[in-house]
Amino acid sequence: MSGSVDQSNRPLFKGVDHVGVGVGDMDAALWWFGRSLGFSQVLFDYTGELPGLEDLTLRRRTRARVAMLASPFATPIGPGRIKLVQVLEDGGAPPLPGDAGWGELGICEVCVHARNVPAVHEQLVHARGCAELMAPVSAKVTPFDVDVDLSYVADPEGGKVEILEWRGLWRSLPGEPRLEGVNHVAFGVTDMTVTREFYGSLGFSHLVLESDGYFEPMRPWYPREMPRQHMILVLPGQGAGIEPVRLHPETLDRRGEWGHRGPMEFAIGVSNLDRACAQLRRAGVQFHSDPQLVDVGVGEWRYAYFEDPDGLYVSLVEARY
Ligand SMILES: [Fe+2]
């Protein structure tokens, strides 16, 4: 792949549309993500075959139950959706990759924007019984000294959910403490320069954080000596952002099987899937299949998985639901 895409067509790409989270029990997950995390709008709830996944699952066919969830409190800085996926093939949902420290190769968190992180966190942990992974902390992040509040809880499968408020980036819409939509997805990569250029050409253009060091509250999350964390956070003009991480001296491969429990993939929204695929193909990007169309009852779900620089599970999505 060349990693270089025609910049003039940037508006075609609309940032991260959703983060895919694998679950073992869809009904329990719908309850938790709806009631605890506020993603209570079910845009579709589909059970059936998912075409175009043969390259990723190494199966001739993949059946799954898929629910696309939106938050009624989504904002411009917390716009993203969450897609729950329950693999229905033999053995069900693969496990969360074991001993995966944050930032190892693979998807490592879904981040939900909030108004008033301490209040929301308190509610999640003490009223909803969510497992706490990191108590709220306030930080001023480099290189622009942006104020941010953040905390972490676990989803029912043990996946990491960050609760974050960009207090230094934008003033919240008014109202009570609340969770909004997805702000970004974090994932481990092997080469930050390549990742930056590749996703930069897909419209992820506004760097809001770059740091290279040790974020101490995460130290307990590593089953090995804590690696140095080089991370950047890039927001697009619309849609949710990305937070690639490169661990030093070594990044371990924790991508796991497609559909594994916890955050496991993300999708970039496009206004026209056929045009977006054609544009990326011209730039040398490989696709795992032609554009697919799934009738989800209330509309059409169109997607195509492509090969990102690290072979993560990433797709383009055109939402017609
Ligand atoms: Fe994050």
PDB file of C-alpha atoms and ligand atoms in Angstrom:
ATOM      1  CA  MET A   1       0.000   0.000   0.000  1.00  0.00           C
ATOM      2  CA  SER A   2       1.168   3.521  -0.586  1.00  0.00           C
ATOM      3  CA  GLY A   3      -0.672   5.080   2.354  1.00  0.00           C
ATOM      4  CA  SER A   4      -1.282   8.217   0.344  1.00  0.00           C
ATOM      5  CA  VAL A   5      -4.802   9.176  -0.608  1.00  0.00           C
ATOM      6  CA  ASP A   6      -5.978  12.096  -2.708  1.00  0.00           C
ATOM      7  CA  GLN A   7      -6.438  14.897  -0.173  1.00  0.00           C
ATOM      8  CA  SER A   8      -9.015  16.735  -2.274  1.00  0.00           C
ATOM      9  CA  ASN A   9     -11.595  14.055  -1.473  1.00  0.00           C
ATOM     10  CA  ARG A  10     -11.277  14.292   2.289  1.00  0.00           C
ATOM     11  CA  PRO A  11     -14.935  15.172   2.925  1.00  0.00           C
ATOM     12  CA  LEU A  12     -15.756  11.685   1.664  1.00  0.00           C
ATOM     13  CA  PHE A  13     -14.421  10.355   4.974  1.00  0.00           C
ATOM     14  CA  LYS A  14     -16.386  11.219   8.102  1.00  0.00           C
ATOM     15  CA  GLY A  15     -14.219  10.072  10.985  1.00  0.00           C
ATOM     16  CA  VAL A  16     -14.863   7.044  13.159  1.00  0.00           C
ATOM     17  CA  ASP A  17     -18.543   6.133  12.812  1.00  0.00           C
ATOM     18  CA  HIS A  18     -18.511   3.357  15.410  1.00  0.00           C
ATOM     19  CA  VAL A  19     -16.376   1.069  17.504  1.00  0.00           C
ATOM     20  CA  GLY A  20     -17.140  -2.653  17.345  1.00  0.00           C
ATOM     21  CA  VAL A  21     -17.270  -4.463  20.683  1.00  0.00           C
ATOM     22  CA  GLY A  22     -17.463  -8.238  20.919  1.00  0.00           C
ATOM     23  CA  VAL A  23     -19.896  -9.705  23.456  1.00  0.00           C
ATOM     24  CA  GLY A  24     -20.760 -13.179  24.689  1.00  0.00           C
ATOM     25  CA  ASP A  25     -24.343 -12.403  25.720  1.00  0.00           C
ATOM     26  CA  MET A  26     -26.080  -9.837  23.529  1.00  0.00           C
ATOM     27  CA  ASP A  27     -29.104  -9.325  25.751  1.00  0.00           C
ATOM     28  CA  ALA A  28     -26.932  -8.606  28.791  1.00  0.00           C
ATOM     29  CA  ALA A  29     -24.707  -6.330  26.705  1.00  0.00           C
ATOM     30  CA  LEU A  30     -27.671  -4.385  25.305  1.00  0.00           C
ATOM     31  CA  TRP A  31     -28.814  -3.785  28.846  1.00  0.00           C
ATOM     32  CA  TRP A  32     -25.385  -2.630  30.068  1.00  0.00           C
ATOM     33  CA  PHE A  33     -24.490  -0.424  27.108  1.00  0.00           C
ATOM     34  CA  GLY A  34     -27.993   1.031  27.068  1.00  0.00           C
ATOM     35  CA  ARG A  35     -28.637   1.539  30.749  1.00  0.00           C
ATOM     36  CA  SER A  36     -25.155   2.139  32.139  1.00  0.00           C
ATOM     37  CA  LEU A  37     -23.383   3.756  29.201  1.00  0.00           C
ATOM     38  CA  GLY A  38     -26.352   5.596  27.686  1.00  0.00           C
ATOM     39  CA  PHE A  39     -26.288   3.970  24.227  1.00  0.00           C
ATOM     40  CA  SER A  40     -30.005   3.339  24.399  1.00  0.00           C
ATOM     41  CA  GLN A  41     -30.972   3.886  20.759  1.00  0.00           C
ATOM     42  CA  VAL A  42     -30.891   0.588  18.857  1.00  0.00           C
ATOM     43  CA  LEU A  43     -30.517   1.583  15.208  1.00  0.00           C
ATOM     44  CA  PHE A  44     -30.701  -2.039  14.110  1.00  0.00           C
ATOM     45  CA  ASP A  45     -30.520  -5.479  15.705  1.00  0.00           C
ATOM     46  CA  TYR A  46     -29.607  -8.018  13.048  1.00  0.00           C
ATOM     47  CA  THR A  47     -28.994 -11.751  13.240  1.00  0.00           C
ATOM     48  CA  GLY A  48     -27.639 -13.504  10.197  1.00  0.00           C
ATOM     49  CA  GLU A  49     -24.711 -13.922   7.892  1.00  0.00           C
ATOM     50  CA  LEU A  50     -22.024 -11.249   7.586  1.00  0.00           C
ATOM     51  CA  PRO A  51     -20.617 -11.413   4.064  1.00  0.00           C
ATOM     52  CA  GLY A  52     -17.105 -10.318   3.160  1.00  0.00           C
ATOM     53  CA  LEU A  53     -15.422 -11.453   6.379  1.00  0.00           C
ATOM     54  CA  GLU A  54     -13.770 -14.631   5.083  1.00  0.00           C
ATOM     55  CA  ASP A  55     -10.284 -13.071   5.078  1.00  0.00           C
ATOM     56  CA  LEU A  56     -10.655 -11.857   8.657  1.00  0.00           C
ATOM     57  CA  THR A  57     -12.333 -14.813  10.314  1.00  0.00           C
ATOM     58  CA  LEU A  58     -10.715 -17.535   8.196  1.00  0.00           C
ATOM     59  CA  ARG A  59     -14.176 -19.102   8.081  1.00  0.00           C
ATOM     60  CA  ARG A  60     -16.181 -19.851   4.986  1.00  0.00           C
ATOM     61  CA  ARG A  61     -19.061 -17.944   6.516  1.00  0.00           C
ATOM     62  CA  THR A  62     -19.692 -15.937   9.652  1.00  0.00           C
ATOM     63  CA  ARG A  63     -23.015 -15.684  11.436  1.00  0.00           C
ATOM     64  CA  ALA A  64     -23.482 -13.121  14.168  1.00  0.00           C
ATOM     65  CA  ARG A  65     -25.984 -10.980  15.991  1.00  0.00           C
ATOM     66  CA  VAL A  66     -25.093  -7.334  15.492  1.00  0.00           C
ATOM     67  CA  ALA A  67     -26.691  -4.354  17.229  1.00  0.00           C
ATOM     68  CA  MET A  68     -25.815  -0.793  16.231  1.00  0.00           C
ATOM     69  CA  LEU A  69     -26.257   1.584  19.168  1.00  0.00           C
ATOM     70  CA  ALA A  70     -26.363   5.357  19.341  1.00  0.00           C
ATOM     71  CA  SER A  71     -26.513   7.710  22.299  1.00  0.00           C
ATOM     72  CA  PRO A  72     -29.387  10.214  22.345  1.00  0.00           C
ATOM     73  CA  PHE A  73     -26.913  12.565  24.065  1.00  0.00           C
ATOM     74  CA  ALA A  74     -24.283  12.483  21.303  1.00  0.00           C
ATOM     75  CA  THR A  75     -22.491  15.786  20.709  1.00  0.00           C
ATOM     76  CA  PRO A  76     -20.046  17.077  18.079  1.00  0.00           C
ATOM     77  CA  ILE A  77     -17.164  16.001  20.305  1.00  0.00           C
ATOM     78  CA  GLY A  78     -18.836  12.758  21.368  1.00  0.00           C
ATOM     79  CA  PRO A  79     -20.544  11.700  18.147  1.00  0.00           C
ATOM     80  CA  GLY A  80     -19.587   8.044  17.661  1.00  0.00           C
ATOM     81  CA  ARG A  81     -21.686   4.899  17.942  1.00  0.00           C
ATOM     82  CA  ILE A  82     -21.047   1.449  19.397  1.00  0.00           C
ATOM     83  CA  LYS A  83     -21.689  -1.772  17.498  1.00  0.00           C
ATOM     84  CA  LEU A  84     -22.113  -4.916  19.571  1.00  0.00           C
ATOM     85  CA  VAL A  85     -21.164  -8.164  17.856  1.00  0.00           C
ATOM     86  CA  GLN A  86     -21.958 -11.630  19.145  1.00  0.00           C
ATOM     87  CA  VAL A  87     -20.355 -14.310  17.005  1.00  0.00           C
ATOM     88  CA  LEU A  88     -22.758 -17.246  16.650  1.00  0.00           C
ATOM     89  CA  GLU A  89     -20.409 -19.791  15.093  1.00  0.00           C
ATOM     90  CA  ASP A  90     -19.184 -22.839  16.992  1.00  0.00           C
ATOM     91  CA  GLY A  91     -17.643 -21.730  20.251  1.00  0.00           C
ATOM     92  CA  GLY A  92     -19.319 -18.310  20.230  1.00  0.00           C
ATOM     93  CA  ALA A  93     -17.437 -15.088  20.906  1.00  0.00           C
ATOM     94  CA  PRO A  94     -13.655 -15.581  21.165  1.00  0.00           C
ATOM     95  CA  PRO A  95     -12.135 -14.451  24.489  1.00  0.00           C
ATOM     96  CA  LEU A  96     -10.625 -11.051  25.194  1.00  0.00           C
ATOM     97  CA  PRO A  97      -6.942 -11.406  24.202  1.00  0.00           C
ATOM     98  CA  GLY A  98      -5.245 -12.511  27.404  1.00  0.00           C
ATOM     99  CA  ASP A  99      -2.834 -10.301  29.321  1.00  0.00           C
ATOM    100  CA  ALA A 100      -3.196  -7.506  26.789  1.00  0.00           C
ATOM    101  CA  GLY A 101      -1.591  -4.386  28.220  1.00  0.00           C
ATOM    102  CA  TRP A 102      -3.031  -1.095  26.961  1.00  0.00           C
ATOM    103  CA  GLY A 103      -1.554  -0.131  23.606  1.00  0.00           C
ATOM    104  CA  GLU A 104      -0.432  -3.585  22.496  1.00  0.00           C
ATOM    105  CA  LEU A 105      -1.174  -4.233  18.809  1.00  0.00           C
ATOM    106  CA  GLY A 106      -4.972  -4.364  18.471  1.00  0.00           C
ATOM    107  CA  ILE A 107      -7.947  -2.295  19.615  1.00  0.00           C
ATOM    108  CA  CYS A 108      -7.555  -1.453  23.296  1.00  0.00           C
ATOM    109  CA  GLU A 109     -10.367   0.902  24.311  1.00  0.00           C
ATOM    110  CA  VAL A 110     -13.506   2.722  23.354  1.00  0.00           C
ATOM    111  CA  CYS A 111     -13.669   6.251  24.755  1.00  0.00           C
ATOM    112  CA  VAL A 112     -16.987   7.918  25.532  1.00  0.00           C
ATOM    113  CA  HIS A 113     -17.145  11.664  25.967  1.00  0.00           C
ATOM    114  CA  ALA A 114     -18.876  12.927  29.088  1.00  0.00           C
ATOM    115  CA  ARG A 115     -19.884  16.075  30.869  1.00  0.00           C
ATOM    116  CA  ASN A 116     -18.464  15.944  34.419  1.00  0.00           C
ATOM    117  CA  VAL A 117     -16.286  12.826  34.543  1.00  0.00           C
ATOM    118  CA  PRO A 118     -16.106  12.545  38.364  1.00  0.00           C
ATOM    119  CA  ALA A 119     -19.901  12.592  38.695  1.00  0.00           C
ATOM    120  CA  VAL A 120     -20.447  10.159  35.822  1.00  0.00           C
ATOM    121  CA  HIS A 121     -17.731   7.827  37.116  1.00  0.00           C
ATOM    122  CA  GLU A 122     -19.197   7.863  40.616  1.00  0.00           C
ATOM    123  CA  GLN A 123     -22.581   6.964  39.182  1.00  0.00           C
ATOM    124  CA  LEU A 124     -21.188   4.104  37.079  1.00  0.00           C
ATOM    125  CA  VAL A 125     -19.116   2.544  39.841  1.00  0.00           C
ATOM    126  CA  HIS A 126     -21.335   3.089  42.864  1.00  0.00           C
ATOM    127  CA  ALA A 127     -24.867   3.125  41.497  1.00  0.00           C
ATOM    128  CA  ARG A 128     -24.458   0.826  38.480  1.00  0.00           C
ATOM    129  CA  GLY A 129     -21.884  -1.545  39.905  1.00  0.00           C
ATOM    130  CA  CYS A 130     -19.401  -1.157  37.036  1.00  0.00           C
ATOM    131  CA  ALA A 131     -15.860  -2.391  37.637  1.00  0.00           C
ATOM    132  CA  GLU A 132     -13.478   0.527  38.106  1.00  0.00           C
ATOM    133  CA  LEU A 133     -10.227   0.352  36.143  1.00  0.00           C
ATOM    134  CA  MET A 134      -8.954   3.863  36.867  1.00  0.00           C
ATOM    135  CA  ALA A 135     -10.308   6.487  39.236  1.00  0.00           C
ATOM    136  CA  PRO A 136     -10.842   9.947  37.701  1.00  0.00           C
ATOM    137  CA  VAL A 137      -7.680  11.948  37.024  1.00  0.00           C
ATOM    138  CA  SER A 138      -7.179  15.424  35.609  1.00  0.00           C
ATOM    139  CA  ALA A 139      -4.328  16.123  33.230  1.00  0.00           C
ATOM    140  CA  LYS A 140      -2.975  18.828  30.980  1.00  0.00           C
ATOM    141  CA  VAL A 141      -1.864  17.010  27.843  1.00  0.00           C
ATOM    142  CA  THR A 142       1.030  17.864  25.584  1.00  0.00           C
ATOM    143  CA  PRO A 143       1.835  19.565  23.266  1.00  0.00           C
ATOM    144  CA  PHE A 144      -0.974  22.157  23.557  1.00  0.00           C
ATOM    145  CA  ASP A 145      -1.610  22.016  27.327  1.00  0.00           C
ATOM    146  CA  VAL A 146      -5.211  20.940  26.838  1.00  0.00           C
ATOM    147  CA  ASP A 147      -7.124  20.178  30.051  1.00  0.00           C
ATOM    148  CA  VAL A 148      -8.765  16.782  30.168  1.00  0.00           C
ATOM    149  CA  ASP A 149     -10.523  14.706  32.836  1.00  0.00           C
ATOM    150  CA  LEU A 150     -10.598  10.937  32.389  1.00  0.00           C
ATOM    151  CA  SER A 151     -11.358   7.661  34.095  1.00  0.00           C
ATOM    152  CA  TYR A 152     -11.816   4.039  33.065  1.00  0.00           C
ATOM    153  CA  VAL A 153     -14.384   1.351  33.774  1.00  0.00           C
ATOM    154  CA  ALA A 154     -14.679  -2.192  32.400  1.00  0.00           C
ATOM    155  CA  ASP A 155     -17.455  -3.388  30.130  1.00  0.00           C
ATOM    156  CA  PRO A 156     -19.094  -6.679  31.207  1.00  0.00           C
ATOM    157  CA  GLU A 157     -16.489  -8.658  29.214  1.00  0.00           C
ATOM    158  CA  GLY A 158     -13.535  -6.823  30.791  1.00  0.00           C
ATOM    159  CA  GLY A 159     -12.928  -4.468  27.843  1.00  0.00           C
ATOM    160  CA  LYS A 160     -11.654  -0.983  28.635  1.00  0.00           C
ATOM    161  CA  VAL A 161     -14.082   1.939  28.422  1.00  0.00           C
ATOM    162  CA  GLU A 162     -12.589   5.377  28.909  1.00  0.00           C
ATOM    163  CA  ILE A 163     -14.809   8.183  30.209  1.00  0.00           C
ATOM    164  CA  LEU A 164     -13.336  11.515  29.148  1.00  0.00           C
ATOM    165  CA  GLU A 165     -14.123  15.210  28.991  1.00  0.00           C
ATOM    166  CA  TRP A 166     -12.049  17.538  26.842  1.00  0.00           C
ATOM    167  CA  ARG A 167     -12.462  20.511  29.154  1.00  0.00           C
ATOM    168  CA  GLY A 168      -9.768  22.475  27.349  1.00  0.00           C
ATOM    169  CA  LEU A 169     -11.018  21.824  23.833  1.00  0.00           C
ATOM    170  CA  TRP A 170     -14.598  22.885  23.895  1.00  0.00           C
ATOM    171  CA  ARG A 171     -17.221  24.079  26.333  1.00  0.00           C
ATOM    172  CA  SER A 172     -19.828  21.443  27.006  1.00  0.00           C
ATOM    173  CA  LEU A 173     -23.391  21.826  25.942  1.00  0.00           C
ATOM    174  CA  PRO A 174     -25.327  22.709  29.092  1.00  0.00           C
ATOM    175  CA  GLY A 175     -27.053  20.185  31.282  1.00  0.00           C
ATOM    176  CA  GLU A 176     -26.621  17.609  34.002  1.00  0.00           C
ATOM    177  CA  PRO A 177     -23.629  15.255  34.257  1.00  0.00           C
ATOM    178  CA  ARG A 178     -24.012  12.731  31.446  1.00  0.00           C
ATOM    179  CA  LEU A 179     -22.361  10.370  29.044  1.00  0.00           C
ATOM    180  CA  GLU A 180     -22.370  11.345  25.378  1.00  0.00           C
ATOM    181  CA  GLY A 181     -21.221   9.395  22.294  1.00  0.00           C
ATOM    182  CA  VAL A 182     -17.836   7.946  21.401  1.00  0.00           C
ATOM    183  CA  ASN A 183     -14.973  10.449  21.243  1.00  0.00           C
ATOM    184  CA  HIS A 184     -12.213   8.130  20.045  1.00  0.00           C
ATOM    185  CA  VAL A 185     -10.929   4.590  19.737  1.00  0.00           C
ATOM    186  CA  ALA A 186      -7.451   3.624  20.948  1.00  0.00           C
ATOM    187  CA  PHE A 187      -5.312   0.977  19.266  1.00  0.00           C
ATOM    188  CA  GLY A 188      -1.758  -0.271  19.280  1.00  0.00           C
ATOM    189  CA  VAL A 189       0.403   0.096  16.170  1.00  0.00           C
ATOM    190  CA  THR A 190       3.913  -0.912  15.141  1.00  0.00           C
ATOM    191  CA  ASP A 191       5.017   2.250  13.313  1.00  0.00           C
ATOM    192  CA  MET A 192       3.622   5.613  14.385  1.00  0.00           C
ATOM    193  CA  THR A 193       4.924   7.480  11.345  1.00  0.00           C
ATOM    194  CA  VAL A 194       3.226   5.119   8.908  1.00  0.00           C
ATOM    195  CA  THR A 195      -0.016   5.107  10.927  1.00  0.00           C
ATOM    196  CA  ARG A 196      -0.066   8.876  11.128  1.00  0.00           C
ATOM    197  CA  GLU A 197       0.349   9.309   7.409  1.00  0.00           C
ATOM    198  CA  PHE A 198      -2.163   6.608   6.537  1.00  0.00           C
ATOM    199  CA  TYR A 199      -4.967   7.851   8.767  1.00  0.00           C
ATOM    200  CA  GLY A 200      -4.051  11.462   8.056  1.00  0.00           C
ATOM    201  CA  SER A 201      -4.936  10.804   4.444  1.00  0.00           C
ATOM    202  CA  LEU A 202      -8.351   9.508   5.601  1.00  0.00           C
ATOM    203  CA  GLY A 203      -9.235  12.830   7.188  1.00  0.00           C
ATOM    204  CA  PHE A 204      -7.813  12.441  10.699  1.00  0.00           C
ATOM    205  CA  SER A 205      -6.136  15.783  10.630  1.00  0.00           C
ATOM    206  CA  HIS A 206      -6.427  17.608  13.975  1.00  0.00           C
ATOM    207  CA  LEU A 207      -3.753  16.527  16.424  1.00  0.00           C
ATOM    208  CA  VAL A 208      -4.908  17.275  19.976  1.00  0.00           C
ATOM    209  CA  LEU A 209      -2.438  15.188  21.992  1.00  0.00           C
ATOM    210  CA  GLU A 210       1.014  13.743  21.536  1.00  0.00           C
ATOM    211  CA  SER A 211       2.989  12.294  24.399  1.00  0.00           C
ATOM    212  CA  ASP A 212       5.882   9.910  24.787  1.00  0.00           C
ATOM    213  CA  GLY A 213       6.393   8.610  28.291  1.00  0.00           C
ATOM    214  CA  TYR A 214       4.668   6.710  31.062  1.00  0.00           C
ATOM    215  CA  PHE A 215       1.067   7.456  32.047  1.00  0.00           C
ATOM    216  CA  GLU A 216       1.447   6.220  35.610  1.00  0.00           C
ATOM    217  CA  PRO A 217      -2.226   5.397  36.361  1.00  0.00           C
ATOM    218  CA  MET A 218      -1.962   2.694  33.663  1.00  0.00           C
ATOM    219  CA  ARG A 219       1.000   0.954  35.265  1.00  0.00           C
ATOM    220  CA  PRO A 220      -1.186  -1.774  36.887  1.00  0.00           C
ATOM    221  CA  TRP A 221      -2.514  -2.668  33.424  1.00  0.00           C
ATOM    222  CA  TYR A 222       0.731  -4.295  32.267  1.00  0.00           C
ATOM    223  CA  PRO A 223       1.517  -7.892  33.102  1.00  0.00           C
ATOM    224  CA  ARG A 224       5.115  -7.099  32.098  1.00  0.00           C
ATOM    225  CA  GLU A 225       7.444  -4.226  32.900  1.00  0.00           C
ATOM    226  CA  MET A 226       5.582  -1.075  31.897  1.00  0.00           C
ATOM    227  CA  PRO A 227       6.608  -0.058  28.369  1.00  0.00           C
ATOM    228  CA  ARG A 228       7.070   3.563  27.300  1.00  0.00           C
ATOM    229  CA  GLN A 229       3.922   4.829  25.591  1.00  0.00           C
ATOM    230  CA  HIS A 230       4.119   7.010  22.508  1.00  0.00           C
ATOM    231  CA  MET A 231       0.557   8.059  21.786  1.00  0.00           C
ATOM    232  CA  ILE A 232      -1.184  10.601  19.636  1.00  0.00           C
ATOM    233  CA  LEU A 233      -4.837  11.578  19.521  1.00  0.00           C
ATOM    234  CA  VAL A 234      -6.206  12.874  16.243  1.00  0.00           C
ATOM    235  CA  LEU A 235      -9.725  14.150  15.662  1.00  0.00           C
ATOM    236  CA  PRO A 236     -11.283  14.475  12.207  1.00  0.00           C
ATOM    237  CA  GLY A 237     -13.472  17.361  11.091  1.00  0.00           C
ATOM    238  CA  GLN A 238     -16.524  15.251  11.871  1.00  0.00           C
ATOM    239  CA  GLY A 239     -17.058  11.896  13.542  1.00  0.00           C
ATOM    240  CA  ALA A 240     -14.996  10.358  16.313  1.00  0.00           C
ATOM    241  CA  GLY A 241     -11.208  10.286  16.472  1.00  0.00           C
ATOM    242  CA  ILE A 242      -8.339   7.847  16.797  1.00  0.00           C
ATOM    243  CA  GLU A 243      -5.663   7.334  19.439  1.00  0.00           C
ATOM    244  CA  PRO A 244      -2.828   5.187  18.059  1.00  0.00           C
ATOM    245  CA  VAL A 245      -0.245   3.991  20.576  1.00  0.00           C
ATOM    246  CA  ARG A 246       3.252   2.644  20.016  1.00  0.00           C
ATOM    247  CA  LEU A 247       4.811   0.872  22.956  1.00  0.00           C
ATOM    248  CA  HIS A 248       8.607   0.789  23.400  1.00  0.00           C
ATOM    249  CA  PRO A 249      10.733  -1.153  23.301  1.00  0.00           C
ATOM    250  CA  GLU A 250       8.258  -3.751  22.116  1.00  0.00           C
ATOM    251  CA  THR A 251       4.618  -4.004  21.020  1.00  0.00           C
ATOM    252  CA  LEU A 252       3.060  -7.445  21.410  1.00  0.00           C
ATOM    253  CA  ASP A 253       0.454  -8.738  18.959  1.00  0.00           C
ATOM    254  CA  ARG A 254      -2.865  -8.803  20.845  1.00  0.00           C
ATOM    255  CA  ARG A 255      -5.268  -8.356  17.933  1.00  0.00           C
ATOM    256  CA  GLY A 256      -7.039 -11.599  18.802  1.00  0.00           C
ATOM    257  CA  GLU A 257      -9.665 -13.253  16.648  1.00  0.00           C
ATOM    258  CA  TRP A 258     -12.247 -11.127  14.874  1.00  0.00           C
ATOM    259  CA  GLY A 259     -15.291 -10.773  17.127  1.00  0.00           C
ATOM    260  CA  HIS A 260     -13.352 -11.277  20.352  1.00  0.00           C
ATOM    261  CA  ARG A 261     -14.884  -9.902  23.527  1.00  0.00           C
ATOM    262  CA  GLY A 262     -14.213  -6.239  24.292  1.00  0.00           C
ATOM    263  CA  PRO A 263     -13.365  -3.456  21.799  1.00  0.00           C
ATOM    264  CA  MET A 264     -12.102  -5.224  18.683  1.00  0.00           C
ATOM    265  CA  GLU A 265     -12.616  -3.092  15.566  1.00  0.00           C
ATOM    266  CA  PHE A 266     -13.695   0.303  14.298  1.00  0.00           C
ATOM    267  CA  ALA A 267     -15.362   1.696  11.205  1.00  0.00           C
ATOM    268  CA  ILE A 268     -14.799   4.940   9.359  1.00  0.00           C
ATOM    269  CA  GLY A 269     -17.934   6.587   8.030  1.00  0.00           C
ATOM    270  CA  VAL A 270     -18.099   7.495   4.346  1.00  0.00           C
ATOM    271  CA  SER A 271     -20.720   9.340   2.376  1.00  0.00           C
ATOM    272  CA  ASN A 272     -20.417   6.991  -0.617  1.00  0.00           C
ATOM    273  CA  LEU A 273     -18.897   3.544  -0.097  1.00  0.00           C
ATOM    274  CA  ASP A 274     -18.244   2.750  -3.743  1.00  0.00           C
ATOM    275  CA  ARG A 275     -16.426   6.008  -4.336  1.00  0.00           C
ATOM    276  CA  ALA A 276     -14.443   5.685  -1.108  1.00  0.00           C
ATOM    277  CA  CYS A 277     -13.371   2.129  -1.951  1.00  0.00           C
ATOM    278  CA  ALA A 278     -12.371   3.143  -5.453  1.00  0.00           C
ATOM    279  CA  GLN A 279     -10.357   6.054  -4.117  1.00  0.00           C
ATOM    280  CA  LEU A 280      -8.503   3.935  -1.579  1.00  0.00           C
ATOM    281  CA  ARG A 281      -7.845   1.213  -4.132  1.00  0.00           C
ATOM    282  CA  ARG A 282      -6.298   3.778  -6.449  1.00  0.00           C
ATOM    283  CA  ALA A 283      -4.018   4.729  -3.552  1.00  0.00           C
ATOM    284  CA  GLY A 284      -2.920   1.106  -3.214  1.00  0.00           C
ATOM    285  CA  VAL A 285      -5.003   0.078  -0.206  1.00  0.00           C
ATOM    286  CA  GLN A 286      -6.024  -3.584  -0.226  1.00  0.00           C
ATOM    287  CA  PHE A 287      -9.594  -4.623   0.584  1.00  0.00           C
ATOM    288  CA  HIS A 288     -10.718  -7.901   2.115  1.00  0.00           C
ATOM    289  CA  SER A 289     -13.810  -7.941  -0.095  1.00  0.00           C
ATOM    290  CA  ASP A 290     -15.902  -5.889  -2.454  1.00  0.00           C
ATOM    291  CA  PRO A 291     -18.427  -3.522  -0.826  1.00  0.00           C
ATOM    292  CA  GLN A 292     -21.077  -5.533   1.003  1.00  0.00           C
ATOM    293  CA  LEU A 293     -24.744  -4.802   1.599  1.00  0.00           C
ATOM    294  CA  VAL A 294     -26.732  -6.285   4.479  1.00  0.00           C
ATOM    295  CA  ASP A 295     -30.484  -5.727   4.742  1.00  0.00           C
ATOM    296  CA  VAL A 296     -30.975  -5.003   8.443  1.00  0.00           C
ATOM    297  CA  GLY A 297     -34.741  -4.666   8.208  1.00  0.00           C
ATOM    298  CA  VAL A 298     -34.933  -0.955   8.899  1.00  0.00           C
ATOM    299  CA  GLY A 299     -32.517  -0.122   6.108  1.00  0.00           C
ATOM    300  CA  GLU A 300     -29.230  -1.101   4.532  1.00  0.00           C
ATOM    301  CA  TRP A 301     -25.843  -1.523   6.173  1.00  0.00           C
ATOM    302  CA  ARG A 302     -23.020  -1.175   3.661  1.00  0.00           C
ATOM    303  CA  TYR A 303     -19.404  -1.888   4.559  1.00  0.00           C
ATOM    304  CA  ALA A 304     -16.038  -3.082   3.308  1.00  0.00           C
ATOM    305  CA  TYR A 305     -13.065  -4.164   5.416  1.00  0.00           C
ATOM    306  CA  PHE A 306      -9.644  -2.965   4.319  1.00  0.00           C
ATOM    307  CA  GLU A 307      -6.038  -3.589   5.253  1.00  0.00           C
ATOM    308  CA  ASP A 308      -4.668  -0.865   7.500  1.00  0.00           C
ATOM    309  CA  PRO A 309      -0.887  -0.659   8.087  1.00  0.00           C
ATOM    310  CA  ASP A 310      -1.034  -3.205  10.943  1.00  0.00           C
ATOM    311  CA  GLY A 311      -3.794  -5.477   9.720  1.00  0.00           C
ATOM    312  CA  LEU A 312      -6.220  -4.282  12.396  1.00  0.00           C
ATOM    313  CA  TYR A 313      -9.947  -4.918  11.961  1.00  0.00           C
ATOM    314  CA  VAL A 314     -11.067  -1.722  10.218  1.00  0.00           C
ATOM    315  CA  SER A 315     -13.887  -1.096   7.784  1.00  0.00           C
ATOM    316  CA  LEU A 316     -15.555   1.685   5.869  1.00  0.00           C
ATOM    317  CA  VAL A 317     -19.251   2.032   6.560  1.00  0.00           C
ATOM    318  CA  GLU A 318     -22.058   3.798   4.724  1.00  0.00           C
ATOM    319  CA  ALA A 319     -25.003   3.976   7.114  1.00  0.00           C
ATOM    320  CA  ARG A 320     -28.413   3.799   5.481  1.00  0.00           C
ATOM    321  CA  TYR A 321     -30.363   3.060   8.645  1.00  0.00           C
TER     322      TYR A 321
HETATM  323 FE    FE B   1      -8.115   7.324  25.144  1.00  0.00          FE
END
